[in-house]
Coordinates of C-alpha atoms in Angstrom, one line a residue:
X1 CA -0.2 -0.2 0.0
X2 CA 1.6 3.6 -1.2
X3 CA -0.5 5.1 1.3
X4 CA -3.5 5.5 3.6
X5 CA -6.8 7.9 2.4
X6 CA -10.0 6.9 4.4
X7 CA -13.9 7.4 3.3
X8 CA -15.5 9.8 1.9
X9 CA -13.3 10.1 -1.4
X10 CA -16.2 10.9 -3.8
X11 CA -17.9 13.4 -1.3
X12 CA -14.4 14.9 -1.2
X13 CA -14.3 15.1 -5.2
X14 CA -17.2 16.9 -5.5
X15 CA -16.5 19.5 -2.8
X16 CA -12.7 20.1 -3.6
X17 CA -11.4 23.5 -4.1
X18 CA -8.6 25.0 -6.3
X19 CA -5.2 24.7 -5.2
X20 CA -3.4 27.4 -3.6
X21 CA -0.7 29.5 -5.2
X22 CA 2.1 27.3 -3.1
X23 CA 0.4 24.0 -4.1
X24 CA -0.2 23.0 -7.3
X25 CA -2.7 20.9 -9.1
X26 CA -2.2 17.1 -9.3
X27 CA -0.5 17.0 -12.8
X28 CA -3.3 16.3 -15.6
X29 CA -2.7 12.8 -17.2
X30 CA -3.3 12.0 -21.1
X31 CA -6.7 10.9 -21.9
X32 CA -8.0 11.4 -18.1
X33 CA -11.1 13.6 -17.2
X34 CA -12.6 13.8 -14.1
X35 CA -15.6 12.0 -15.0
X36 CA -13.6 9.1 -16.4
X37 CA -11.6 9.2 -12.7
X38 CA -14.6 7.9 -10.5
X39 CA -16.3 4.4 -10.6
X40 CA -18.6 2.2 -8.8
X41 CA -18.9 -1.9 -8.5
X42 CA -20.2 -4.1 -6.6
X43 CA -18.5 -7.5 -4.8
X44 CA -19.9 -10.4 -3.3
X45 CA -18.7 -12.0 0.2
X46 CA -15.7 -13.7 -1.8
X47 CA -14.5 -11.0 -3.6
X48 CA -15.8 -11.4 -7.1
X49 CA -17.4 -8.4 -8.9
X50 CA -21.1 -9.0 -9.6
X51 CA -21.9 -5.1 -10.9
X52 CA -19.9 -3.2 -13.3
X53 CA -20.7 0.4 -13.9
X54 CA -19.8 2.9 -17.2
X55 CA -17.4 4.5 -15.1
X56 CA -15.6 1.4 -14.3
X57 CA -15.5 0.8 -17.6
X58 CA -13.6 4.1 -18.2
X59 CA -11.4 4.4 -15.3
X60 CA -10.3 0.7 -15.5
X61 CA -11.0 0.1 -19.4
X62 CA -12.5 -3.2 -18.8
X63 CA -16.0 -4.1 -20.7
X64 CA -18.8 -5.5 -18.2
X65 CA -18.2 -9.1 -20.0
X66 CA -14.7 -9.1 -18.9
X67 CA -15.2 -7.9 -15.4
X68 CA -18.3 -9.7 -14.0
X69 CA -17.3 -12.7 -12.4
X70 CA -13.4 -12.3 -11.8
X71 CA -12.0 -11.4 -8.4
X72 CA -10.8 -8.1 -7.7
X73 CA -7.5 -9.1 -6.9
X74 CA -6.8 -11.1 -10.0
X75 CA -8.4 -8.2 -12.3
X76 CA -7.5 -5.2 -11.2
X77 CA -4.7 -5.6 -8.4
X78 CA -0.5 -6.2 -8.1
X79 CA 0.0 -9.5 -6.0
X80 CA 1.3 -7.9 -2.8
X81 CA -2.2 -6.0 -2.2
X82 CA -4.4 -9.3 -2.2
X83 CA -4.0 -10.0 1.6
X84 CA -4.9 -6.3 2.3
X85 CA -8.1 -6.4 0.0
X86 CA -8.9 -9.8 1.7
X87 CA -8.7 -8.2 5.1
X88 CA -11.2 -5.4 3.8
X89 CA -13.7 -7.6 2.6
X90 CA -14.0 -9.1 6.4
X91 CA -14.4 -5.8 7.7
X92 CA -17.0 -5.0 5.0
X93 CA -18.7 -8.5 5.8
X94 CA -18.9 -7.7 9.2
X95 CA -20.3 -4.3 8.9
X96 CA -17.3 -1.8 8.9
X97 CA -16.7 0.6 6.0
X98 CA -12.9 0.2 5.1
X99 CA -10.8 2.5 2.7
X100 CA -7.3 2.6 1.1
X101 CA -5.1 3.6 -1.7
X102 CA -3.7 0.4 -3.9
X103 CA -1.9 0.4 -7.4
X104 CA -4.2 -0.9 -10.0
X105 CA -4.1 -1.3 -13.7
X106 CA -6.3 1.9 -15.6
X107 CA -7.5 2.4 -18.9
X108 CA -4.2 3.9 -20.3
X109 CA -2.6 0.5 -19.7
X110 CA -0.3 2.1 -16.8
X111 CA -0.7 1.4 -13.3
X112 CA -1.8 4.2 -11.0
X113 CA -2.7 4.8 -7.6
X114 CA -6.6 4.3 -7.4
X115 CA -8.2 5.3 -4.0
X116 CA -10.9 2.3 -2.8
X117 CA -13.8 2.8 -0.5
X118 CA -15.7 -0.7 0.6
X119 CA -19.3 0.0 2.4
X120 CA -21.1 -2.8 3.0
X121 CA -24.5 -3.3 1.6
X122 CA -27.8 -2.2 4.0
X123 CA -29.5 -5.2 2.1
X124 CA -27.2 -7.9 0.6
X125 CA -28.3 -9.9 -1.5
X126 CA -27.7 -12.3 -5.1
X127 CA -26.6 -8.9 -6.4
X128 CA -23.8 -8.7 -3.8
X129 CA -22.6 -7.6 -0.4
X130 CA -20.2 -4.7 -0.8
X131 CA -20.0 -1.6 -2.7
X132 CA -17.0 -0.3 -3.8
X133 CA -16.3 3.1 -5.0
X134 CA -12.9 3.9 -7.0
X135 CA -11.2 7.4 -7.9
X136 CA -8.1 7.5 -9.8
X137 CA -5.8 9.8 -7.3
X138 CA -4.7 11.9 -10.1
X139 CA -7.7 13.8 -10.6
X140 CA -6.9 17.3 -11.4
X141 CA -9.5 18.8 -9.2
X142 CA -7.8 17.2 -6.6
X143 CA -4.7 18.2 -4.3
X144 CA -3.2 16.4 -1.2
X145 CA -4.6 19.1 1.1
X146 CA -7.8 18.1 -0.2
X147 CA -7.2 14.3 0.8
X148 CA -5.6 15.1 4.3
X149 CA -8.8 17.3 4.9
X150 CA -10.9 14.7 4.1
X151 CA -8.9 12.0 6.0
X152 CA -9.1 14.2 9.0
X153 CA -12.5 15.1 9.2
X154 CA -13.4 11.4 8.5
X155 CA -11.4 9.9 11.2
X156 CA -12.5 12.9 13.5
X157 CA -16.2 12.3 13.1
X158 CA -15.6 8.6 13.5
X159 CA -14.0 9.2 16.9
X160 CA -16.6 11.2 18.1
X161 CA -19.6 8.9 16.9
X162 CA -17.6 5.7 18.3
X163 CA -16.5 7.1 21.7
X164 CA -18.6 10.1 22.5
X165 CA -21.4 8.6 24.1
X166 CA -19.7 5.9 26.4
X167 CA -19.1 6.8 30.1
X168 CA -16.4 4.5 30.5
X169 CA -12.8 5.1 30.4
X170 CA -11.7 1.5 29.1
X171 CA -14.6 1.1 26.7
X172 CA -13.6 4.7 25.5
X173 CA -10.2 3.8 24.9
X174 CA -10.9 0.3 23.3
X175 CA -13.2 2.1 21.0
X176 CA -10.4 4.5 19.4
X177 CA -8.6 1.6 19.0
X178 CA -10.9 0.6 16.2
X179 CA -10.5 3.8 14.3
X180 CA -7.0 4.2 14.5
X181 CA -6.0 0.3 13.5
X182 CA -5.4 -0.2 10.8
X183 CA -6.1 2.5 9.1
X184 CA -4.0 4.9 10.8
X185 CA -1.3 2.2 12.4
X186 CA -0.6 -1.1 13.0
X187 CA -0.7 -0.9 16.9
X188 CA -2.1 1.7 19.0
X189 CA -2.3 1.9 22.6
X190 CA -4.0 4.6 25.1
X191 CA -2.1 5.4 28.3
X192 CA -3.7 7.4 31.3
X193 CA -1.8 8.8 34.2
X194 CA -2.6 6.7 37.1
X195 CA -3.1 9.1 39.1
X196 CA -5.9 10.8 37.6
X197 CA -7.5 7.7 37.5
X198 CA -7.3 7.4 41.5
X199 CA -8.5 11.0 41.4
X200 CA -5.4 12.2 43.0
X201 CA -3.9 15.4 42.4
X202 CA -1.7 15.8 39.2
X203 CA 1.8 13.9 39.8
X204 CA 4.5 15.9 40.2
X205 CA 7.7 13.3 40.0
X206 CA 10.8 15.1 41.0
X207 CA 12.5 13.3 38.3
X208 CA 10.2 14.1 35.7
X209 CA 8.9 10.5 35.3
X210 CA 5.4 9.5 34.4
X211 CA 3.4 6.4 36.2
X212 CA 0.7 5.5 33.5
X213 CA -1.6 2.9 33.3
X214 CA -2.1 1.2 29.7
X215 CA -6.2 0.8 29.2
X216 CA -5.7 -0.7 25.9
X217 CA -3.8 -2.1 23.3
X218 CA -4.7 -2.9 19.6
X219 CA -2.5 -5.1 16.9
X220 CA -3.7 -5.2 13.3
X221 CA -4.7 -8.9 13.1
X222 CA -2.4 -9.4 10.1
X223 CA 0.7 -8.9 11.8
X224 CA 0.3 -11.2 14.9
X225 CA 3.1 -13.7 13.5
X226 CA 2.3 -16.2 16.1
X227 CA 3.7 -13.7 18.6
X228 CA 1.7 -13.1 22.0
X229 CA 1.7 -9.2 21.8
X230 CA -1.1 -9.2 23.9
X231 CA 1.7 -10.6 27.0
X232 CA 4.3 -8.0 25.8
X233 CA 1.7 -5.2 26.1
X234 CA -1.1 -6.1 28.6
X235 CA -4.1 -4.2 29.3
X236 CA -4.2 -2.5 32.6
X237 CA -0.5 -2.6 33.0
X238 CA 1.1 0.2 35.2
X239 CA 4.3 1.4 33.6
X240 CA 7.0 4.3 34.6
X241 CA 8.7 6.5 31.6
X242 CA 11.3 8.7 32.6
X243 CA 11.9 12.3 31.4
X244 CA 13.7 11.4 28.2
X245 CA 11.1 9.1 26.6
X246 CA 9.6 10.7 23.6
X247 CA 5.7 9.2 25.3
X248 CA 6.8 12.1 28.5
X249 CA 8.5 14.4 26.1
X250 CA 5.0 14.6 24.0
X251 CA 3.1 15.3 27.3
X252 CA 5.6 17.9 28.5
X253 CA 5.6 20.0 25.2
X254 CA 2.0 19.0 24.5
X255 CA 2.8 18.4 20.7
X256 CA 3.0 14.9 19.0
X257 CA 6.5 13.2 18.6
X258 CA 7.5 10.8 15.7
X259 CA 10.3 8.8 17.5
X260 CA 12.1 5.2 16.0
X261 CA 13.4 2.1 18.2
X262 CA 16.3 3.6 19.3
X263 CA 14.4 6.3 21.4
X264 CA 12.9 3.4 23.1
X265 CA 16.0 2.6 25.4
X266 CA 17.8 -0.5 25.9
X267 CA 15.6 -1.8 28.7
X268 CA 12.2 -1.5 27.0
X269 CA 13.5 -3.3 23.9
X270 CA 15.3 -5.8 26.2
X271 CA 12.0 -6.5 28.0
X272 CA 9.5 -6.6 24.7
X273 CA 12.5 -9.0 23.2
X274 CA 12.3 -11.0 26.5
X275 CA 8.4 -11.7 25.9
X276 CA 8.2 -11.9 22.0
X277 CA 11.7 -13.3 21.2
X278 CA 14.4 -11.8 18.8
X279 CA 12.4 -11.8 15.7
X280 CA 9.7 -9.5 17.1
X281 CA 11.9 -7.2 18.2
X282 CA 13.2 -6.8 14.7
X283 CA 9.8 -5.9 13.7
X284 CA 9.9 -3.4 16.5
X285 CA 13.3 -2.1 15.6
X286 CA 12.6 -0.9 11.7
X287 CA 9.1 0.4 13.0
X288 CA 8.0 4.0 12.9
X289 CA 6.3 5.3 15.9
X290 CA 4.5 8.3 16.9
X291 CA 3.1 9.7 20.5
X292 CA 0.5 12.5 20.9
X293 CA -0.6 13.8 24.3
X294 CA -4.2 13.4 25.4
X295 CA -5.0 16.8 26.6
X296 CA -8.5 18.1 28.0
X297 CA -9.9 21.3 29.5
X298 CA -5.9 21.9 29.9
X299 CA -5.2 18.8 31.7
X300 CA -2.7 16.4 30.0
X301 CA -4.5 13.1 30.9
X302 CA -2.1 10.8 29.3
X303 CA -1.0 9.7 25.6
X304 CA -1.6 7.7 22.6
X305 CA 1.4 5.7 21.1
X306 CA 0.9 4.5 17.5
X307 CA 3.4 2.3 15.5
X308 CA 3.8 1.2 11.9
X309 CA 5.6 -1.6 10.6
X310 CA 8.6 -1.2 8.4
X311 CA 6.9 -1.9 5.3
X312 CA 4.5 1.0 5.7
X313 CA 5.2 4.6 5.1
X314 CA 6.8 6.1 8.3
X315 CA 5.0 9.1 10.0
X316 CA 5.2 11.9 8.6
X317 CA 3.9 15.7 9.5
X318 CA 0.8 15.1 8.3
X319 CA 0.2 12.1 10.5
X320 CA 1.5 13.9 13.5
X321 CA -1.2 16.6 13.0
X322 CA -3.8 14.1 12.0
X323 CA -2.8 11.8 15.3
X324 CA -3.2 15.4 17.5
X325 CA -6.5 16.2 16.4
X326 CA -7.5 12.3 16.8
X327 CA -5.9 12.4 20.8
X328 CA -7.7 15.9 21.5
X329 CA -11.0 14.7 20.4
X330 CA -10.3 11.2 22.3
X331 CA -9.0 13.0 25.2
X332 CA -12.3 14.8 25.9
X333 CA -14.5 11.4 25.5
X334 CA -12.1 9.7 27.9
X335 CA -12.0 12.9 30.2
X336 CA -16.1 12.7 29.9
X337 CA -15.9 9.1 31.3
X338 CA -13.2 9.8 34.1
X339 CA -15.1 12.6 35.7
X340 CA -18.4 11.0 35.6
X341 CA -16.7 7.9 37.0
X342 CA -15.4 10.2 39.8
X343 CA -18.7 11.6 40.5
X344 CA -20.4 8.2 40.6
X345 CA -17.6 6.7 43.4
X346 CA -18.0 10.4 45.3
X347 CA -22.0 9.7 45.2
X348 CA -21.5 6.2 46.4
X349 CA -19.4 7.1 49.1
X350 CA -21.6 9.6 50.2
X351 CA -24.3 6.9 50.6
X352 CA -22.2 4.2 51.9
X353 CA -20.9 7.0 54.9
X354 CA -24.0 9.1 55.2
X355 CA -26.8 6.3 54.9
X356 CA -26.8 3.3 57.3
X357 CA -26.7 -0.1 55.0
X358 CA -27.5 -1.9 58.5
X359 CA -29.9 -0.5 61.0
X360 CA -29.7 -1.0 64.4
X361 CA -32.5 -2.6 65.7
X362 CA -33.8 -1.4 68.9
X363 CA -35.4 -3.9 71.3
X364 CA -38.9 -4.4 70.9
X365 CA -39.5 -3.8 67.2
X366 CA -39.0 -5.8 64.0
X367 CA -37.6 -3.9 61.2
X368 CA -36.9 -5.2 57.3
X369 CA -35.7 -2.5 54.5
X370 CA -34.0 -2.4 51.0
X371 CA -32.6 0.7 48.6
X372 CA -32.2 -0.3 45.2
X373 CA -30.5 2.5 43.1
X374 CA -32.0 3.1 39.5
X375 CA -28.7 1.4 38.4
X376 CA -25.4 0.8 38.7
X377 CA -24.5 4.4 37.2
X378 CA -26.4 6.5 39.0
X379 CA -27.4 7.2 42.7
X380 CA -29.9 9.1 44.0
X381 CA -31.1 11.0 47.4
X382 CA -33.3 8.2 48.9
X383 CA -32.8 7.6 52.4
X384 CA -33.8 6.2 55.6
X385 CA -33.2 5.8 59.2
X386 CA -34.1 4.1 62.7
X387 CA -33.0 5.7 66.3
X388 CA -34.1 5.6 69.9
X389 CA -35.5 8.4 71.5
X390 CA -35.9 7.5 74.7
X391 CA -37.1 4.5 76.9
X392 CA -40.0 3.0 74.8
X393 CA -39.8 5.3 72.1
X394 CA -38.3 4.7 68.3
X395 CA -37.9 7.3 65.8
X396 CA -38.3 6.5 61.8
X397 CA -37.3 8.5 59.1
X398 CA -37.4 8.1 55.4
X399 CA -37.1 10.8 52.6
X400 CA -36.0 11.4 49.0
X401 CA -34.2 14.2 48.0
X402 CA -34.9 15.6 44.4
X403 CA -32.3 14.3 41.8
X404 CA -29.6 12.2 41.1
X405 CA -25.6 12.0 41.6
X406 CA -23.6 13.7 44.7
X407 CA -25.9 16.7 44.7
X408 CA -28.6 14.6 45.8
X409 CA -26.5 12.8 47.7
X410 CA -24.9 15.2 49.8
X411 CA -28.5 16.4 50.2
X412 CA -29.9 13.3 51.7
X413 CA -26.3 13.4 53.9
X414 CA -27.5 16.9 55.2
X415 CA -31.0 15.9 55.6
X416 CA -30.2 12.8 57.8
X417 CA -27.6 14.4 60.0
X418 CA -30.2 17.4 60.8
X419 CA -32.6 14.9 61.8
X420 CA -30.1 13.0 64.2
X421 CA -29.3 16.8 65.7
X422 CA -32.6 17.2 66.4
X423 CA -33.6 13.8 68.3
X424 CA -32.2 15.4 71.4
X425 CA -34.9 17.9 71.7
X426 CA -37.9 15.5 71.8
X427 CA -40.1 17.3 69.2
X428 CA -43.0 16.1 67.6
X429 CA -43.2 15.0 64.0
X430 CA -44.7 18.2 62.8
X431 CA -41.8 20.6 64.4
X432 CA -39.2 18.2 63.2
X433 CA -40.2 18.6 59.6
X434 CA -41.2 22.4 60.3
X435 CA -37.3 22.6 61.5
X436 CA -36.0 21.0 58.7
X437 CA -37.9 22.9 56.2
X438 CA -36.2 26.0 57.7
X439 CA -32.7 23.8 57.4
X440 CA -33.2 23.6 53.9
X441 CA -33.5 27.0 52.6
X442 CA -29.5 27.2 53.8
X443 CA -28.8 23.5 52.4
X444 CA -27.9 24.6 48.5
X445 CA -27.5 20.8 47.6
X446 CA -31.3 20.1 48.3
X447 CA -33.9 22.2 45.9
X448 CA -36.6 19.9 46.7
X449 CA -36.9 16.8 49.2
X450 CA -39.8 14.6 50.2
X451 CA -39.9 13.4 53.6
X452 CA -42.2 11.3 56.2
X453 CA -40.9 11.4 60.3
X454 CA -42.6 8.8 62.6
X455 CA -42.5 8.1 66.6
X456 CA -43.6 4.7 67.7
X457 CA -44.5 4.2 71.5
X458 CA -44.0 0.6 72.5
X459 CA -45.4 0.8 75.7
X460 CA -48.7 2.6 74.1
X461 CA -48.7 0.5 70.8
X462 CA -49.1 3.8 68.9
X463 CA -47.8 6.0 66.3
X464 CA -47.6 9.7 65.4
X465 CA -46.8 10.6 62.0
X466 CA -46.1 13.7 59.9
X467 CA -45.4 14.1 56.1
X468 CA -43.6 16.5 53.7
X469 CA -45.0 15.5 50.5
X470 CA -44.2 12.0 50.7
X471 CA -46.1 8.8 49.5
X472 CA -48.3 7.9 52.4
X473 CA -47.4 4.8 54.7
X474 CA -49.5 2.1 54.3
X475 CA -50.7 0.0 57.5
X476 CA -51.4 -4.2 57.6
X477 CA -53.4 -5.3 60.4
X478 CA -52.4 -7.9 62.4
X479 CA -55.2 -9.7 60.5
X480 CA -53.4 -8.9 57.1
X481 CA -56.0 -6.6 55.8
X482 CA -53.7 -3.6 54.5
X483 CA -54.7 0.1 54.0
X484 CA -53.5 3.4 53.3
X485 CA -53.3 5.6 56.1
X486 CA -55.1 8.7 55.3
X487 CA -52.6 11.5 56.5
X488 CA -52.0 15.3 55.7
X489 CA -49.3 15.5 52.6
X490 CA -48.4 18.8 53.6
X491 CA -45.5 20.8 51.2
X492 CA -42.1 18.9 50.3
X493 CA -39.5 20.6 51.9
X494 CA -37.5 23.5 50.6
X495 CA -40.0 24.6 48.2
X496 CA -39.3 28.2 50.4
X497 CA -43.0 29.3 50.1
X498 CA -43.6 31.7 53.1
X499 CA -47.7 31.2 52.7
X500 CA -47.0 27.8 53.7
X501 CA -44.7 27.9 55.9
X502 CA -44.9 25.4 59.2
X503 CA -48.3 23.9 57.3
X504 CA -47.3 20.1 58.5
X505 CA -49.4 18.2 61.1
X506 CA -48.9 15.3 63.3
X507 CA -51.3 12.1 63.1
X508 CA -51.5 10.1 65.9
X509 CA -53.1 6.8 65.6
X510 CA -52.8 3.0 67.2
X511 CA -50.6 0.4 66.2
X512 CA -51.2 -2.6 67.7
X513 CA -48.7 -5.6 68.2
X514 CA -48.6 -7.7 65.4
X515 CA -49.3 -4.2 63.1
X516 CA -47.1 -3.8 60.0
X517 CA -46.0 -0.3 59.1
X518 CA -44.5 0.4 55.9
X519 CA -42.6 3.4 54.5
X520 CA -41.6 3.5 50.9
X521 CA -40.2 6.1 48.4
X522 CA -41.9 7.3 45.3
X523 CA -39.5 4.9 42.8
X524 CA -41.2 1.8 44.3
X525 CA -44.8 3.2 43.3
X526 CA -44.0 4.9 40.1
X527 CA -43.0 4.6 36.6
X528 CA -43.1 5.6 33.0
X529 CA -45.9 2.7 32.9
X530 CA -47.8 2.9 36.3
X531 CA -49.1 6.1 37.6
X532 CA -48.4 6.1 41.5
X533 CA -51.7 5.8 42.8
X534 CA -51.9 2.2 40.9
X535 CA -48.6 1.6 42.2
X536 CA -49.6 2.4 45.8
X537 CA -52.6 0.1 45.1
X538 CA -50.6 -3.0 43.7
X539 CA -48.0 -2.5 46.8
X540 CA -51.1 -2.6 49.0
X541 CA -51.9 -5.7 47.6
X542 CA -48.3 -7.1 48.1
X543 CA -48.5 -6.2 51.6
X544 CA -51.5 -8.0 52.3
X545 CA -50.0 -11.4 51.3
X546 CA -48.5 -13.6 54.0
X547 CA -45.2 -13.8 54.6
X548 CA -43.4 -15.8 57.4
X549 CA -40.9 -12.4 58.2
X550 CA -40.5 -9.0 57.4
X551 CA -37.5 -9.6 55.3
X552 CA -39.3 -12.2 53.1
X553 CA -42.2 -9.7 52.8
X554 CA -39.4 -7.0 51.5
X555 CA -37.8 -9.6 49.4
X556 CA -41.1 -10.4 47.4
X557 CA -41.9 -7.0 47.0
X558 CA -38.3 -5.9 45.7
X559 CA -38.3 -9.2 43.5
X560 CA -42.1 -8.5 41.9
X561 CA -40.5 -4.9 40.7
X562 CA -41.0 -3.7 37.3
X563 CA -38.3 -1.8 35.3
X564 CA -37.0 0.6 37.3
X565 CA -36.5 4.2 36.4
X566 CA -35.7 5.9 39.6
X567 CA -34.4 4.8 43.3
X568 CA -36.3 2.7 45.8
X569 CA -36.1 2.8 49.2
X570 CA -38.3 0.4 51.4
X571 CA -38.8 0.6 55.4
X572 CA -40.9 -2.2 56.9
X573 CA -41.4 -2.2 60.8
X574 CA -43.4 -4.4 63.4
X575 CA -44.2 -4.5 67.4
X576 CA -43.8 -8.0 67.6
X577 CA -47.4 -10.0 68.6
X578 CA -47.0 -12.1 72.2

């Protein structure tokens, strides 16, 4: 392959601009016109030609009868291109577009560089599976700058499309590999500074060295040569690069650097030789290397490393520019994933430290509880707590701070801490909510939060409850009859409406031994497919079904949950019978 040019060739030909004064046109060849330099044909899965256009006849000088049914390699290309075309056909058969430039015999009887685009057909059939667009690179309307600009745009768009949506750093690195190999390089790797992955400050090695973690490594399958490259360059490996290494220098300068094996250092070459053997090391010795920094939001995250085997053209200034653009685009996606992971870890830390995963069961009371985040990737502000208030009195609270992520978890933690602080004042439930409402005005992490606060008296077998916009509790009588308690709803905390400030009411009712009281958040009873009234009715029915223990009741309700869109919290309590 003489050089590489990615997809979109026909579109670039159509929008090519006139050359600049210091960049002449590609010379016009005798007998060649713009119209005669473009062609389309269709191949089957084995590379045989099934459709042959008039443009193909003009470009390659072969009639339809002499082209249909022939292998494209045997008909047009030189022997040393066959392996690459077979690889391209495999890529297209798997649904991946592929592009390259090959020497091909054209209508004037000479061999010229022709750019080929291979696109898988959306509806393959007996007419073929792969659409091929071919263009003579001598077209007078095109200059090298046109090709390079189109190449850069195509790869940049593909990087954004492939990795822009992922919020996982390792997956982002893997998908970058899909773009870089084999079109830009024969191997590629993505390495990120280890400290940044662990949420540490930016490392400042006294000797200028840098410690990085290799997130992903990729080798073009055509160059495995029986060697275990993954063993030599394992994913997730941590390595230290000294100040003089090209990878370190590219991060220090913020610019890409091309280099050779001599710049790797004897220790690295020796390590690779020890794993792959001298034959593979010989391949690396003659390879071309390119390192480009991963820079996002003013921070250098790490670097990408690209290599080309000795049979391929060495990296040049154009490749450095392209690699810098690709690395910058990839860095934004990797940094987005890194920051998202950091926020998620922070949120989980909030919940683990602020919301109890194990509740201390006070004497004389049975408890069962569950908390489920909406998904492994998101955490919200649902919470609950149980605490003693004095002899024979138990406080219970459940709440939901609006939103997801660290802000909602922080609001949850503040509310829980405030409730704990108010417990020593022996306040009625409505007064607790009233003070929480005033506190919420000064809690910037709380925009809106629902809450339900209850006090159970184990001696009198009574319960006092007040609500702040929270779903109503459900009481299950000892005989199994479940009913929704009709309590004044109150306003959610933090709304800041002075007209309704303090509009909370305490309701007192009997709670006989053997009766179960259920507190829950709206994620348990409301979804896109189910309104909250229907959800409460379904929960009421589920609570009325007999189970041996409260924990079995909890498990049965959670197991029957439909698809979740929000966090779920469930707290069941009961004064034991007898």
